[in-house]
CSV table of C-alpha atoms in Angstrom, one decimal:
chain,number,residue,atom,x,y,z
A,251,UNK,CA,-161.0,99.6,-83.6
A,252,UNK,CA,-158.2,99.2,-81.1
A,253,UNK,CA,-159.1,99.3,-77.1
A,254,UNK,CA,-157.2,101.7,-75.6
A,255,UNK,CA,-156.7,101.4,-71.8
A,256,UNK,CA,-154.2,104.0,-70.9
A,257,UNK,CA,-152.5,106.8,-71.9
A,258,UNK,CA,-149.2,104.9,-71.7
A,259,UNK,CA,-150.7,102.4,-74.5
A,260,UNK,CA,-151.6,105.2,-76.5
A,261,UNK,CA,-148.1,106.4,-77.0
A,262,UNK,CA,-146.8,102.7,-77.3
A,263,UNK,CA,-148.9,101.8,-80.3
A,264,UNK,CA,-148.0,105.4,-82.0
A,265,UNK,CA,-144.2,104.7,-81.9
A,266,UNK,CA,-144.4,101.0,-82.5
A,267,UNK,CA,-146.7,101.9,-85.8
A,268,UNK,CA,-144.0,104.9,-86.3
A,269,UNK,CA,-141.2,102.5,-86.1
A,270,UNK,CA,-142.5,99.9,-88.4
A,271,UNK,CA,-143.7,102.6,-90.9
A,272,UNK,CA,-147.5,102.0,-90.6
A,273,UNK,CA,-149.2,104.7,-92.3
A,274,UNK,CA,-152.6,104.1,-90.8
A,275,UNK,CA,-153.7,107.0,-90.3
A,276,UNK,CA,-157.0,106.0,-88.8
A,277,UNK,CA,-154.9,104.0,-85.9
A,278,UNK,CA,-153.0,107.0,-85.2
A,279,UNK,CA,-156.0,109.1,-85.4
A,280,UNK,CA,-157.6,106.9,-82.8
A,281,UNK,CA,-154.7,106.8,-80.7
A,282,UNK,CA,-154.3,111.1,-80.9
A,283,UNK,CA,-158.0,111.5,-80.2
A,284,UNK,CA,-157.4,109.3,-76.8
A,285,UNK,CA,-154.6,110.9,-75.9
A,286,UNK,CA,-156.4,114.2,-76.1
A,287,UNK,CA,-159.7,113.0,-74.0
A,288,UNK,CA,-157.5,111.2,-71.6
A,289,UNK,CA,-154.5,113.4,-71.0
A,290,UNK,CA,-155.1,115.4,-67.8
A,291,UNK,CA,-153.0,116.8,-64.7
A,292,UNK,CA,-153.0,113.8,-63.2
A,293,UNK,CA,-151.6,111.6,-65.9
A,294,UNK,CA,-149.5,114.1,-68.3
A,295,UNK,CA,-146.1,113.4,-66.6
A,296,UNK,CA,-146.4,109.6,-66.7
A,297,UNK,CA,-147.6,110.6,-70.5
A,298,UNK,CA,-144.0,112.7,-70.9
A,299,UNK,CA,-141.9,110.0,-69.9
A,300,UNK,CA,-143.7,107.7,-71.8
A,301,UNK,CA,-143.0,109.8,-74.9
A,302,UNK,CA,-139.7,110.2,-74.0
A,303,UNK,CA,-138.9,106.7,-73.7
A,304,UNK,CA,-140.6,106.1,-77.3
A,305,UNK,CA,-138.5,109.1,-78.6
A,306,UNK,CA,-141.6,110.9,-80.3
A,307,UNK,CA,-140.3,114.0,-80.8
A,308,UNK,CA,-143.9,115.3,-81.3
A,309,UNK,CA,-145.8,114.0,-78.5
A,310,UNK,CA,-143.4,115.2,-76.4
A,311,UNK,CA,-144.2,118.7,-77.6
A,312,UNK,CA,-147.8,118.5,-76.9
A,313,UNK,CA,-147.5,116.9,-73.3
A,314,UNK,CA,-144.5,119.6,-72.5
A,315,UNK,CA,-147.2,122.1,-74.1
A,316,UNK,CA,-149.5,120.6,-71.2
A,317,UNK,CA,-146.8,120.8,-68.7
A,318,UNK,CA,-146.4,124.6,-69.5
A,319,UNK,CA,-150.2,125.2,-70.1
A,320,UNK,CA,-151.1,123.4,-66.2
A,321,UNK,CA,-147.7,124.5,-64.6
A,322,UNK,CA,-149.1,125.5,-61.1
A,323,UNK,CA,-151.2,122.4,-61.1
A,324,UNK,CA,-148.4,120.2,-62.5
A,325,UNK,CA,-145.8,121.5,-59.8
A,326,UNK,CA,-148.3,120.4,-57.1
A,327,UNK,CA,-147.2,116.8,-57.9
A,328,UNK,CA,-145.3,114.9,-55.3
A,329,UNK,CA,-141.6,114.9,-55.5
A,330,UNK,CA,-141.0,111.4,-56.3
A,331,UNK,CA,-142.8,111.5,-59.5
A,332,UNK,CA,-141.0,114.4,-60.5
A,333,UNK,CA,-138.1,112.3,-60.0
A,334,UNK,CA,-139.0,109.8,-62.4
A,335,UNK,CA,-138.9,111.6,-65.1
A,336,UNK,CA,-135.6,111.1,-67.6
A,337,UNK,CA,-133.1,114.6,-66.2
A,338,UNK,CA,-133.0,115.7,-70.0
A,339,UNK,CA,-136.4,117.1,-69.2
């Protein structure tokens, strides 16, 4: 069992097992299942970059799905952290 604290560490321990080829599936499991309890409105941007930064190709795709899915409520977000995220968004 890992402990989980953030969305952020989710994606961090998914592409540092991708990176060093760990196949447990039961960690990435976990860390999915966290991601998809824990990813809201509020945090799915800072979840975006944070895939980004990682380069996984597929959690990007689901948070950009959440992006889509929550546009209005996603646009509501302040400037600023709009502005952090990398331009190729």
């Amino acid at each position: 069992h890992i402990d989980l604290r953030s969305v952020e560490m989710a994606v961090q321990v998914i592409a540092i097992a991708d990176y060093y080829g760990v196949t447990n599936q039961k960690l990435y499991v976990q860390c999915c299942k966290f991601l998809e309890e824990n990813i809201s409105v509020k945090n799915v941007l800072e979840a975006l970059k944070s895939a980004f930064e990682v380069n996984n190709s597929n959690l990007k795709m689901v948070f950009m799905d959440q992006v889509v899915n929550n546009f209005a409520k996603v646009v509501q977000k302040t400037e600023i952290e709009l502005n952090l995220l990398p331009k190729e968004l």
